[in-house]
Tab-separated table of N, CA, C and O in Angstrom:
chain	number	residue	atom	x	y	z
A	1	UNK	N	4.813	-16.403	11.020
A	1	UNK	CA	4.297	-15.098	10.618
A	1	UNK	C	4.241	-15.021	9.094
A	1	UNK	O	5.081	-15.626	8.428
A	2	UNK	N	3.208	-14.244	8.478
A	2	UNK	CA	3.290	-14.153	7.270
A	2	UNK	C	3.491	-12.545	6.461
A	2	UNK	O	2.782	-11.550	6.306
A	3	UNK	N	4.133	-12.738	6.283
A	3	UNK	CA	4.468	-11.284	5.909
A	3	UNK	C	3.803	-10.467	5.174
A	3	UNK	O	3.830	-10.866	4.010
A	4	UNK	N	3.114	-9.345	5.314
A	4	UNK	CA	2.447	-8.146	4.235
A	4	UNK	C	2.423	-7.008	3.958
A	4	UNK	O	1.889	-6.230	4.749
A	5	UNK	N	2.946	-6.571	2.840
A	5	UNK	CA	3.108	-5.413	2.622
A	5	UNK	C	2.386	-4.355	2.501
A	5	UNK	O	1.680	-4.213	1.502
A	6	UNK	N	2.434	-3.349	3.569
A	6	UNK	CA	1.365	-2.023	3.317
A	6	UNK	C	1.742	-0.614	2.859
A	6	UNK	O	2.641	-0.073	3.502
A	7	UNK	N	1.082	0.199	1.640
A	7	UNK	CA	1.717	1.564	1.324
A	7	UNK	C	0.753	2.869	1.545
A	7	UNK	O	0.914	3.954	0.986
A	8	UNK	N	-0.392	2.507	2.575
A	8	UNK	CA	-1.514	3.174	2.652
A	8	UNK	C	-1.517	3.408	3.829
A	8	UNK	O	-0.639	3.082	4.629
A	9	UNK	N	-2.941	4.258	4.149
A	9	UNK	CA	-3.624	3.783	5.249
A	9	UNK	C	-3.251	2.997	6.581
A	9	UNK	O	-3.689	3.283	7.696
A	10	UNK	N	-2.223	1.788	6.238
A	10	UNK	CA	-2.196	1.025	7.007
A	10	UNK	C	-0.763	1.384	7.520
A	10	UNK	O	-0.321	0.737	8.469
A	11	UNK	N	-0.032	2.342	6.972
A	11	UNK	CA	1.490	2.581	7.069
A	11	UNK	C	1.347	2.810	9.256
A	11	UNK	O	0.407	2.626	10.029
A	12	UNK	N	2.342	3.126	9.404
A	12	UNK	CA	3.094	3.473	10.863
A	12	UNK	C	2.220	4.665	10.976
A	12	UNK	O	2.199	5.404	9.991
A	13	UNK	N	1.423	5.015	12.104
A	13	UNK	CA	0.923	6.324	12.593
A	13	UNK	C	-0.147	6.568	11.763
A	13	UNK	O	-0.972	7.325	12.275
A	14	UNK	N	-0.407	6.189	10.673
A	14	UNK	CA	-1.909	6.411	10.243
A	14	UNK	C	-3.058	5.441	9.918
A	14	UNK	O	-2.991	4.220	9.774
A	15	UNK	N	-4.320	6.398	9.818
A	15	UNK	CA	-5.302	6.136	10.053
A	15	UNK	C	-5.951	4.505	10.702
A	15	UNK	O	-6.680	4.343	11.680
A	16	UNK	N	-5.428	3.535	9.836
A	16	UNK	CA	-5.583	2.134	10.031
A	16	UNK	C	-4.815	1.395	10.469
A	16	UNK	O	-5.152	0.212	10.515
A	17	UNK	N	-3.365	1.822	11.005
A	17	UNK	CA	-2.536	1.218	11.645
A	17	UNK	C	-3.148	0.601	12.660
A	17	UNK	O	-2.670	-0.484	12.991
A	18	UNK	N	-3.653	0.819	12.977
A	18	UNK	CA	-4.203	-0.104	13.829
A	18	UNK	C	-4.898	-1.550	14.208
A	18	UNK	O	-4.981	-2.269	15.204
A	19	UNK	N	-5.405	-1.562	12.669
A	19	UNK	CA	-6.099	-3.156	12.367
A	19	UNK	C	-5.220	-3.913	12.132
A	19	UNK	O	-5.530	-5.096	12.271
A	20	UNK	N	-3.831	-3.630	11.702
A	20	UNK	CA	-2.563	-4.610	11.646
A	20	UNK	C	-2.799	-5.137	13.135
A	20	UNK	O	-3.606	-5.972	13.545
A	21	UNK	N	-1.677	-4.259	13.926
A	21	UNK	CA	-1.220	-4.437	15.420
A	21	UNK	C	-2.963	-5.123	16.447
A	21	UNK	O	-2.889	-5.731	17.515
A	22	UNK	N	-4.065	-4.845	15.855
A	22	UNK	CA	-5.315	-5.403	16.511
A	22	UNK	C	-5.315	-7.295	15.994
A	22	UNK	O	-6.049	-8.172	16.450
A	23	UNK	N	-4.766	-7.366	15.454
A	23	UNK	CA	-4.200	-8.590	14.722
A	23	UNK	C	-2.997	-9.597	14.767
A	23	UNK	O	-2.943	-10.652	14.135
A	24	UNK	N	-2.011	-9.086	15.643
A	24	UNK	CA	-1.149	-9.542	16.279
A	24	UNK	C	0.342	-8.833	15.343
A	24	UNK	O	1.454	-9.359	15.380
A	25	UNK	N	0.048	-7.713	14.649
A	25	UNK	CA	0.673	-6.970	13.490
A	25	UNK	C	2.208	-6.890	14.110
A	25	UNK	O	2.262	-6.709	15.326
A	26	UNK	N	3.240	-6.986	13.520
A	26	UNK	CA	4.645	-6.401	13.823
A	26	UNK	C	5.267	-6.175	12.689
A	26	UNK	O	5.610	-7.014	11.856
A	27	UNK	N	5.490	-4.402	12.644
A	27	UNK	CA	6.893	-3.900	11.781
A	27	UNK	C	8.133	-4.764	11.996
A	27	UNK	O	8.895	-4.965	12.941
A	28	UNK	N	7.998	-5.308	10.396
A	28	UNK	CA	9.545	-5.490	10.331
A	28	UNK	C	10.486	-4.671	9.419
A	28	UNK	O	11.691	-4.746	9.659
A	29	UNK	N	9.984	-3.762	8.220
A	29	UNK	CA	10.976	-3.222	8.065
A	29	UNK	C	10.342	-2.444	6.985
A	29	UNK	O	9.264	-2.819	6.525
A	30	UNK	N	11.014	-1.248	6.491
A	30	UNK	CA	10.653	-0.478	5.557
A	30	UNK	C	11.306	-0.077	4.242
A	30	UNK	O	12.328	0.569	4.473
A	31	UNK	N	11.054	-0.247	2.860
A	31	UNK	CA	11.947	-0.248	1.816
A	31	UNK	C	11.173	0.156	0.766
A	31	UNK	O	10.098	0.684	1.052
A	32	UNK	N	11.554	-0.006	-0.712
A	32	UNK	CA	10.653	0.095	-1.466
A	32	UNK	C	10.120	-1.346	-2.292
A	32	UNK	O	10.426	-2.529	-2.138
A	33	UNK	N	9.385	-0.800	-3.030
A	33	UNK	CA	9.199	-2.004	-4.251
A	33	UNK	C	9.859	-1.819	-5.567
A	33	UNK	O	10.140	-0.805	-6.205
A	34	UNK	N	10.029	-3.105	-5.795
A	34	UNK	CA	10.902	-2.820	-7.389
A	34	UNK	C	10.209	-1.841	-8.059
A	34	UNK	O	9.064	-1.714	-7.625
A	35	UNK	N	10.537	-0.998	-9.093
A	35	UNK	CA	10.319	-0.066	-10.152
A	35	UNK	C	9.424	-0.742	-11.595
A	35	UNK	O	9.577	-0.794	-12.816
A	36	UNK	N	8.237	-1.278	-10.358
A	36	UNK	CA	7.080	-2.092	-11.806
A	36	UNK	C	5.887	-1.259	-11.425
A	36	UNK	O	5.012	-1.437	-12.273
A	37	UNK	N	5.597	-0.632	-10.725
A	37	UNK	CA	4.291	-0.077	-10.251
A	37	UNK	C	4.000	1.252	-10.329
A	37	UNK	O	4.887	2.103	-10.376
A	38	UNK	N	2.469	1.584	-10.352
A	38	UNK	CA	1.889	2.915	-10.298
A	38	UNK	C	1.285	3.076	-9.254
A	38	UNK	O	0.382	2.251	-9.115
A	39	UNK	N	1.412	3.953	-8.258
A	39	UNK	CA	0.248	3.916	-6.964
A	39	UNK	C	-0.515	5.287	-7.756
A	39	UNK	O	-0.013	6.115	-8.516
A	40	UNK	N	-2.231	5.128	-7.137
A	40	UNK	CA	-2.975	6.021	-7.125
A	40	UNK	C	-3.998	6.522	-5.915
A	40	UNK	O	-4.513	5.591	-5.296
A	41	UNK	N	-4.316	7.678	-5.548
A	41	UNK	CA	-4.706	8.083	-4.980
A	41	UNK	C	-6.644	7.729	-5.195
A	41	UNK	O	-7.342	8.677	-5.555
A	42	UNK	N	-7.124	6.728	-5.009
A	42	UNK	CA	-8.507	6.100	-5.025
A	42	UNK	C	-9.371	7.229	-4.674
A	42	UNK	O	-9.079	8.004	-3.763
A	43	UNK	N	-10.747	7.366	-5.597
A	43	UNK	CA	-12.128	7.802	-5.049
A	43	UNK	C	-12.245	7.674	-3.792
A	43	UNK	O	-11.508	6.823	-3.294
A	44	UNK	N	-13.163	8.428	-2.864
A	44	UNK	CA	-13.794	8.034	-1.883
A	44	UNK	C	-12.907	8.003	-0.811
A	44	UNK	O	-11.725	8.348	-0.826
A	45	UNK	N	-13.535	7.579	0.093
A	45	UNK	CA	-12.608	7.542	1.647
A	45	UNK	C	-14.346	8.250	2.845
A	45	UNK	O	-15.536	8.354	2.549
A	46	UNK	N	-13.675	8.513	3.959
A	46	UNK	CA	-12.269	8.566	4.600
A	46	UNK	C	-12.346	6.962	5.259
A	46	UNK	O	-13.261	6.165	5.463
A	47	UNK	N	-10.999	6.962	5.450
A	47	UNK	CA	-9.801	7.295	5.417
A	47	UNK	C	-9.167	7.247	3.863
A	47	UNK	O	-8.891	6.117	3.459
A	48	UNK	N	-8.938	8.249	3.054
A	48	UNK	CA	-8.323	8.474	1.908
A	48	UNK	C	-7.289	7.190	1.455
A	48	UNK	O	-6.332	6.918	2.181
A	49	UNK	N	-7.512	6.543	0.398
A	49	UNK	CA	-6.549	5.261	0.353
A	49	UNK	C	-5.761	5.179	-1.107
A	49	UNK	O	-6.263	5.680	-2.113
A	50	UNK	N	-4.759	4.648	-1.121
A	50	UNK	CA	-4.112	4.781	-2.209
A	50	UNK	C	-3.948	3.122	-3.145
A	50	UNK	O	-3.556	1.971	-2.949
A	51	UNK	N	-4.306	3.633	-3.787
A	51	UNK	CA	-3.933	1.917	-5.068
A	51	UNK	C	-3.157	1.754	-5.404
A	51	UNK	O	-2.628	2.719	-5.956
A	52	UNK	N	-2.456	0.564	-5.394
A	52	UNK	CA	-1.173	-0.342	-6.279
A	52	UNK	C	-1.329	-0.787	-7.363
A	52	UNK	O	-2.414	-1.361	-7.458
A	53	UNK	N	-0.665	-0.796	-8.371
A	53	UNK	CA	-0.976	-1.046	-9.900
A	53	UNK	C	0.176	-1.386	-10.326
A	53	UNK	O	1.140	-0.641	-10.504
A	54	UNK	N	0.075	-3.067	-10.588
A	54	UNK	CA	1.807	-3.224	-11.340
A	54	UNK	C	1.532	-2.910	-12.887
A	54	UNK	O	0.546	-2.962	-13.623
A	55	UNK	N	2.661	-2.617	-13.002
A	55	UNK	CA	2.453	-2.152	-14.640
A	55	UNK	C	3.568	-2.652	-15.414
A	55	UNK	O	4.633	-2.846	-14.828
A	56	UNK	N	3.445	-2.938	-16.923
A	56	UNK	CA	4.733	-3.209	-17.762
A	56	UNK	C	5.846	-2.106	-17.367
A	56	UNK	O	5.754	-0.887	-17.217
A	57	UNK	N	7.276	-3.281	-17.222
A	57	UNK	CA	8.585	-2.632	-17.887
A	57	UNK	C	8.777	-1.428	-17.139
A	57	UNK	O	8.744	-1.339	-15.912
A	58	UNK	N	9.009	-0.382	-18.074
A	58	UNK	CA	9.588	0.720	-17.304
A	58	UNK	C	8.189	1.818	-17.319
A	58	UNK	O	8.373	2.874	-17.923
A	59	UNK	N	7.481	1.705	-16.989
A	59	UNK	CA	6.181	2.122	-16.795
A	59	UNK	C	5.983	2.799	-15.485
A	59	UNK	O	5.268	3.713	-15.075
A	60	UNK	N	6.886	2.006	-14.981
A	60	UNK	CA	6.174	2.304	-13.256
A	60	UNK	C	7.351	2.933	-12.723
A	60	UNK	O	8.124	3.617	-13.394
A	61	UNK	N	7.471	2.670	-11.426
A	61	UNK	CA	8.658	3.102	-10.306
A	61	UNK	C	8.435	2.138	-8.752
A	61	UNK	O	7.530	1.361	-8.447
A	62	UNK	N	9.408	2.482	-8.141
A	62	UNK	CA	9.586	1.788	-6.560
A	62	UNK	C	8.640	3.188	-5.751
A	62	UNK	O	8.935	4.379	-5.656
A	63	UNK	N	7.593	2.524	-5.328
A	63	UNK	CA	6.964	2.796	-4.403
A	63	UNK	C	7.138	2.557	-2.658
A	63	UNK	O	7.131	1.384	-2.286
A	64	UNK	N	7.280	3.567	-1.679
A	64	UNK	CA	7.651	3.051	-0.750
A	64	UNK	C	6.458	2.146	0.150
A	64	UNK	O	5.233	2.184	0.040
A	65	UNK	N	7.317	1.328	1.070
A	65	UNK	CA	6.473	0.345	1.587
A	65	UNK	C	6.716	-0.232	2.802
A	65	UNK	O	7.921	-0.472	2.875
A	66	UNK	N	6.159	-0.551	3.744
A	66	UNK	CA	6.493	-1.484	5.028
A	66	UNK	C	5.864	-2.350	4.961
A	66	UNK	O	4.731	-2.343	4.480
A	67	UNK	N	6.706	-3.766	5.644
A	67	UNK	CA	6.126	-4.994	5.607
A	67	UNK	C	6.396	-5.415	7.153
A	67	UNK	O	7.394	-5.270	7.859
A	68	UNK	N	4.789	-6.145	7.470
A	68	UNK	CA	4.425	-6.071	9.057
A	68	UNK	C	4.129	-7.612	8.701
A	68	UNK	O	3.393	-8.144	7.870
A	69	UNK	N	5.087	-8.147	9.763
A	69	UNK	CA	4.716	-9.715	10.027
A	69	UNK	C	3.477	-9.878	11.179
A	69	UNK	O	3.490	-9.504	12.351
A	70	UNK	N	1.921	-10.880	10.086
A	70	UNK	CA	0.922	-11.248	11.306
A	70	UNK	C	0.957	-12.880	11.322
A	70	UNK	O	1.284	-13.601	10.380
A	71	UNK	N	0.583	-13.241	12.485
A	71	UNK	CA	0.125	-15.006	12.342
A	71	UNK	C	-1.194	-15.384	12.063
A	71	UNK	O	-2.242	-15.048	12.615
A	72	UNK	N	-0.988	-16.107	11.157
A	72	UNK	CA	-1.839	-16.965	10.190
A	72	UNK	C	-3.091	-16.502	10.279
A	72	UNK	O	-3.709	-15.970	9.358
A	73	UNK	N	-3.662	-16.781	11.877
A	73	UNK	CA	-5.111	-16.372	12.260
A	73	UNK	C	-4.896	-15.329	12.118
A	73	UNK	O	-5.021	-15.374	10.894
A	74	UNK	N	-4.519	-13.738	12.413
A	74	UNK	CA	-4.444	-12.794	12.500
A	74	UNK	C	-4.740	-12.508	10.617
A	74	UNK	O	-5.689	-11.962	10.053
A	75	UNK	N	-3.645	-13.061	10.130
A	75	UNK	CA	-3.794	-12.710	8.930
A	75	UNK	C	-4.950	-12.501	8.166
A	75	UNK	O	-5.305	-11.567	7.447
A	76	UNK	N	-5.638	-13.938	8.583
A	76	UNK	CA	-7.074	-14.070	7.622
A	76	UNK	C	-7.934	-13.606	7.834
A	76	UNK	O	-8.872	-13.216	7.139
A	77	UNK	N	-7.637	-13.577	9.265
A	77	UNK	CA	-8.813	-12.196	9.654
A	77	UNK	C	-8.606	-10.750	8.919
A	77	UNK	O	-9.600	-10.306	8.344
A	78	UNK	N	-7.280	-9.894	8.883
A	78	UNK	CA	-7.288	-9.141	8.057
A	78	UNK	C	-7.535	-8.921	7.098
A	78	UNK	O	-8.093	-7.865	6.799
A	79	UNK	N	-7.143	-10.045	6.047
A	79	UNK	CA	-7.918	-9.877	4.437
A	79	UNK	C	-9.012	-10.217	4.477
A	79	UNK	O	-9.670	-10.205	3.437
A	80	UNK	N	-9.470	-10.553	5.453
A	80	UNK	CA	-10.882	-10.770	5.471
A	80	UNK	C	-11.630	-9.711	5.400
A	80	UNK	O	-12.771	-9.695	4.938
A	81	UNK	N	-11.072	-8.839	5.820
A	81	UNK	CA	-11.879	-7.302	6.089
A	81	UNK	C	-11.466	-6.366	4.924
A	81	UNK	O	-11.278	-5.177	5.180
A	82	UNK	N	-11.295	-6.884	3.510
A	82	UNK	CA	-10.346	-5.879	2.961
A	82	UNK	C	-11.878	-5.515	1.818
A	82	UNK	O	-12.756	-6.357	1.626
A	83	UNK	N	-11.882	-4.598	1.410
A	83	UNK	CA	-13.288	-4.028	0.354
A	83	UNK	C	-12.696	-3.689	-0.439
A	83	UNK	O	-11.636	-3.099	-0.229
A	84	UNK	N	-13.158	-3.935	-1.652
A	84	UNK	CA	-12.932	-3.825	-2.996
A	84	UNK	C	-12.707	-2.595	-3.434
A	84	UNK	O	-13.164	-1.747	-2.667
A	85	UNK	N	-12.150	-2.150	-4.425
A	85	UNK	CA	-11.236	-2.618	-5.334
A	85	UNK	C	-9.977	-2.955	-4.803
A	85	UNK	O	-9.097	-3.061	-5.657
A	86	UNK	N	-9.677	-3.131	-3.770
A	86	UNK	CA	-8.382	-3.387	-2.976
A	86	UNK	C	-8.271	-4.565	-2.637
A	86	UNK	O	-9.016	-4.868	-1.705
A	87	UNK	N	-7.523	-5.500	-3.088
A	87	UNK	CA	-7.458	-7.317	-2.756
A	87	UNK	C	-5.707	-7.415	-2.899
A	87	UNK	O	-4.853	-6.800	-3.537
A	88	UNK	N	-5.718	-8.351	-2.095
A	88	UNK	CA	-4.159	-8.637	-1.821
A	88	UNK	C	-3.414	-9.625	-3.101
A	88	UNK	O	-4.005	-10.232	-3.994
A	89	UNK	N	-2.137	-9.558	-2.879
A	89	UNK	CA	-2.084	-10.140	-3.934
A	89	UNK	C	0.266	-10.479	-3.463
A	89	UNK	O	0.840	-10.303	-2.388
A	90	UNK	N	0.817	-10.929	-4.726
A	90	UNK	CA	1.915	-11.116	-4.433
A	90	UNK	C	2.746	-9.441	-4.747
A	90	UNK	O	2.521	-8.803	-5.775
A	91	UNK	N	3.429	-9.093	-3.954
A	91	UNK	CA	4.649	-7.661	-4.613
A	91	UNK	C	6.054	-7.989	-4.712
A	91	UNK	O	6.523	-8.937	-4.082
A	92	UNK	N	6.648	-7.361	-5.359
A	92	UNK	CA	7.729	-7.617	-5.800
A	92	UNK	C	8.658	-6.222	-4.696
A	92	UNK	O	8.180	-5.094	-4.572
A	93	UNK	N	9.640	-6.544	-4.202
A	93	UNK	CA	10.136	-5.569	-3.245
A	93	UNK	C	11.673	-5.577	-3.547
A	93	UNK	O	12.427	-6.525	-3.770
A	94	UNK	N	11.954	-3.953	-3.475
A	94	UNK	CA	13.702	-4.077	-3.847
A	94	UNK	C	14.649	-5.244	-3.316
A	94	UNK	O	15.504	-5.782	-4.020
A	95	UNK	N	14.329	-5.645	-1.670
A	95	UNK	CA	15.490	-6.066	-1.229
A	95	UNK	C	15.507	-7.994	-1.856
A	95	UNK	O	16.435	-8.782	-1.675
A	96	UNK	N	14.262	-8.269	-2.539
A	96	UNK	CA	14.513	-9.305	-3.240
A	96	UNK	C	13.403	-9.984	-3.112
A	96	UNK	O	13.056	-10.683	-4.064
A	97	UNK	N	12.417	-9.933	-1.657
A	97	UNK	CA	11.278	-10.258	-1.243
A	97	UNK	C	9.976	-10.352	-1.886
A	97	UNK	O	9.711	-9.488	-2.723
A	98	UNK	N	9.073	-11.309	-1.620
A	98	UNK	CA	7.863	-10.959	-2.202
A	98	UNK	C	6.407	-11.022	-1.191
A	98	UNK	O	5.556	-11.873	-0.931
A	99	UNK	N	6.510	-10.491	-1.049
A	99	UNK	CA	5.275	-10.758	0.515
A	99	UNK	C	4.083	-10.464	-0.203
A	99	UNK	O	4.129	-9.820	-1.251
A	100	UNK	N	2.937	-10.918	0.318
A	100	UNK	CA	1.679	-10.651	0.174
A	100	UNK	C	1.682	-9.117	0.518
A	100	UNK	O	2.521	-8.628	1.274
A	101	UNK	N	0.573	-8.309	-0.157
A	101	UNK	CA	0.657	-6.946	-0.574
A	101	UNK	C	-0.874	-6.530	-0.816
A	101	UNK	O	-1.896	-7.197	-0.980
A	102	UNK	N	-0.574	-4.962	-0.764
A	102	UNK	CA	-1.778	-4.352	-1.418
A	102	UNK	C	-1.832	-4.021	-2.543
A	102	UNK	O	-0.944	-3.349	-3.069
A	103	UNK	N	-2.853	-4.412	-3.132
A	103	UNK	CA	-2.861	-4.123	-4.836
A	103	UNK	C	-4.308	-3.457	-5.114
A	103	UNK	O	-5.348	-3.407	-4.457
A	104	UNK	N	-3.999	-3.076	-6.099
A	104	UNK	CA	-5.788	-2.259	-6.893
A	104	UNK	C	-6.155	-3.118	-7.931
A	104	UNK	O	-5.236	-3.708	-8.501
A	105	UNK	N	-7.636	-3.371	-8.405
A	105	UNK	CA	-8.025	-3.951	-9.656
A	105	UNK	C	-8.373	-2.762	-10.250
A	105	UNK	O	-9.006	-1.795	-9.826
A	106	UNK	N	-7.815	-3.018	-11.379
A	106	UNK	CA	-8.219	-2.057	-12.437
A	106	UNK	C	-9.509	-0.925	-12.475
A	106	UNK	O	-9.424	0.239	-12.866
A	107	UNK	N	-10.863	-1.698	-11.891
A	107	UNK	CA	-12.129	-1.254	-12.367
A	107	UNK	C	-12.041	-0.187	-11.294
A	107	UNK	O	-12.705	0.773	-11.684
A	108	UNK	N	-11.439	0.081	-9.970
A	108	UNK	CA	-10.819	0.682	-9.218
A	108	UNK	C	-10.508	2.058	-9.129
A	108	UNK	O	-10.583	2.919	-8.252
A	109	UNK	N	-10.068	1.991	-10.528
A	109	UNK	CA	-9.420	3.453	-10.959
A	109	UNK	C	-9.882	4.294	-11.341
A	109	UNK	O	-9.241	5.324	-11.548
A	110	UNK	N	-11.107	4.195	-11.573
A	110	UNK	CA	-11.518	5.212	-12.181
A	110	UNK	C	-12.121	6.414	-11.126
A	110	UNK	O	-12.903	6.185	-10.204
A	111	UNK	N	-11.632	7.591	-11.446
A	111	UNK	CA	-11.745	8.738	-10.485
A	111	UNK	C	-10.492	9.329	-10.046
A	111	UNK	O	-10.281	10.520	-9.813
A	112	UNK	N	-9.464	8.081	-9.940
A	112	UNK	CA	-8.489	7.915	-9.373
A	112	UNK	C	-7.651	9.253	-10.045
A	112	UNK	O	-7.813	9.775	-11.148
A	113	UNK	N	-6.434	9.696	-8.648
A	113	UNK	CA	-5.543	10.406	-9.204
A	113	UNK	C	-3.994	9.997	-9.309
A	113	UNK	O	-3.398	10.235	-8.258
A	114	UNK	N	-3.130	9.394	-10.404
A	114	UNK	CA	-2.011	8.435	-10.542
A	114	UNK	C	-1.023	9.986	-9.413
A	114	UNK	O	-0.797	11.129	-9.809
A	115	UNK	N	-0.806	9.615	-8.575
A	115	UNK	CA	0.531	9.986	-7.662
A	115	UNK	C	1.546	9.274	-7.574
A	115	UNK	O	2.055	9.228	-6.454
A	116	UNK	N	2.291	8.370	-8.838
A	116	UNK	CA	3.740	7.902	-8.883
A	116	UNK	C	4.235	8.765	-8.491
A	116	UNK	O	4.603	8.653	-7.322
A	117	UNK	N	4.481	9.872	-9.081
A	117	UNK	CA	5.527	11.059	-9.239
A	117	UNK	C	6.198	11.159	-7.364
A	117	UNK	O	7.336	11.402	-6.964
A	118	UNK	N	4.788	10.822	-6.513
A	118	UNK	CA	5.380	11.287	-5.234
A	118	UNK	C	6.209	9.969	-4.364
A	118	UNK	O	6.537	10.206	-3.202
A	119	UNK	N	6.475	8.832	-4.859
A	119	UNK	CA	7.088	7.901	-4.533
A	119	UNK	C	6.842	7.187	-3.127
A	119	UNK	O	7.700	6.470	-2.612
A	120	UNK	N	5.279	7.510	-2.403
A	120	UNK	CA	5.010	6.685	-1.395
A	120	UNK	C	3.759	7.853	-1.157
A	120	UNK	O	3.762	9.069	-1.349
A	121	UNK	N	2.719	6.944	-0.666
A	121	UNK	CA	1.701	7.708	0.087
A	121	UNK	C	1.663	8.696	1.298
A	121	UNK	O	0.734	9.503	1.321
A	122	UNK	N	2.677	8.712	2.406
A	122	UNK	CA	3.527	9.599	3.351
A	122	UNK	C	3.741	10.851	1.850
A	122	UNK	O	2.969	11.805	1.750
A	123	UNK	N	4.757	10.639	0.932
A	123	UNK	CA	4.638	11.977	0.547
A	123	UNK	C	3.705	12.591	-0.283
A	123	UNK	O	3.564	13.814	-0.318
A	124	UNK	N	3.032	11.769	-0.986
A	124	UNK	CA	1.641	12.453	-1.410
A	124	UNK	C	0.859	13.077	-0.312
A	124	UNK	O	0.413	14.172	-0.657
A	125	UNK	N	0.502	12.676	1.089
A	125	UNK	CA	-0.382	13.179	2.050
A	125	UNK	C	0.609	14.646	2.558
A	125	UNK	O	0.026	15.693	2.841
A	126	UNK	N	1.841	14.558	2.606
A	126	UNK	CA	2.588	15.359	2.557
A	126	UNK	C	2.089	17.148	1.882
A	126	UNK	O	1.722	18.224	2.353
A	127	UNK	N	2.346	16.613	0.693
A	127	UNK	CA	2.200	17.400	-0.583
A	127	UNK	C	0.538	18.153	-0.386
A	127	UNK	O	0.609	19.377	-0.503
A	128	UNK	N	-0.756	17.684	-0.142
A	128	UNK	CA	-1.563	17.686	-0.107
A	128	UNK	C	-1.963	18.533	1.183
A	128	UNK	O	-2.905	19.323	1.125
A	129	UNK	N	-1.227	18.350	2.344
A	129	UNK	CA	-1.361	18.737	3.639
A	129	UNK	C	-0.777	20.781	3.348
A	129	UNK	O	-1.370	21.804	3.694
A	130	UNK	N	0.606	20.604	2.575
A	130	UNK	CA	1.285	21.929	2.423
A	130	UNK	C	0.640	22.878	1.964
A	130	UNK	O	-0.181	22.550	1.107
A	131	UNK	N	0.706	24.065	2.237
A	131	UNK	CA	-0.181	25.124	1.806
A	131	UNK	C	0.475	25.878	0.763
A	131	UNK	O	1.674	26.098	0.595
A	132	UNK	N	-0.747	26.307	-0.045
A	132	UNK	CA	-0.234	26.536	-1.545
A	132	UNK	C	-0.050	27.841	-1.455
A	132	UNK	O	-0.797	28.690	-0.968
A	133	UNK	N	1.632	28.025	-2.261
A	133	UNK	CA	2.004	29.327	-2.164
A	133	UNK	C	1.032	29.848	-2.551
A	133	UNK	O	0.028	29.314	-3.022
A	134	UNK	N	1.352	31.438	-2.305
A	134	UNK	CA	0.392	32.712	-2.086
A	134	UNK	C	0.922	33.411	-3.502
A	134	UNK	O	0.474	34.501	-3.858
């Protein structure tokens, strides 16, 4: 199995969970990433998707994340299907790990809204879902 990390879209119960597990996908576990990254909330959709952005030093923060073990074939079929500005790449993860991951290219961003502050895409969709006091 090869391990990959998802903080979007592809998380447990939403929208795209499904193209993992259509792939031979299995949760193995949920944590964050080291404190190098910016996630952003990307142009466009639906399904609404969020970007990974490692960044210098103390720039960033631990973003939350699950990493779903697929086999090989499964795998390549998945990145196979992945559309730009979104390409996989290596992440750096608290518990010491580095699995293949979702990342953003730069040119990506633009439109974009930086949601570090909410520390995983679950609570940005969160935040977004709540109704604004009166």
């Amino acid at each position: 199995m090869i391990e990959i990390a998802v903080l979007g879209a592809h998380l447990t119960g939403l929208p795209l969970n499904h193209e993992l597990v259509a792939q031979g996908g299995t949760f193995l576990r949920a944590l964050g990433t080291r404190p190098c990254y910016r996630l952003f909330a990307l142009a466009g959709g639906p399904p609404r998707r969020p970007g990974l952005l490692r960044v210098p030093g103390r720039e960033g923060a631990s973003i939350a994340a699950e990493v779903w073990g697929l086999p090989d074939d499964g795998f390549g079929r998945f990145v196979a299907g992945i559309p730009a500005p979104l390409c996989i790449g290596t992440l750096l993860l608290n518990d010491g790990t580095t699995p293949k991951g979702f990342l953003v290219e730069p040119e990506g961003l633009t439109g974009a809204e930086d949601i570090t502050r909410f520390g995983g895409w679950r609570a940005y969709l969160a935040a977004i879902a709540a109704p604004t006091p009166a």
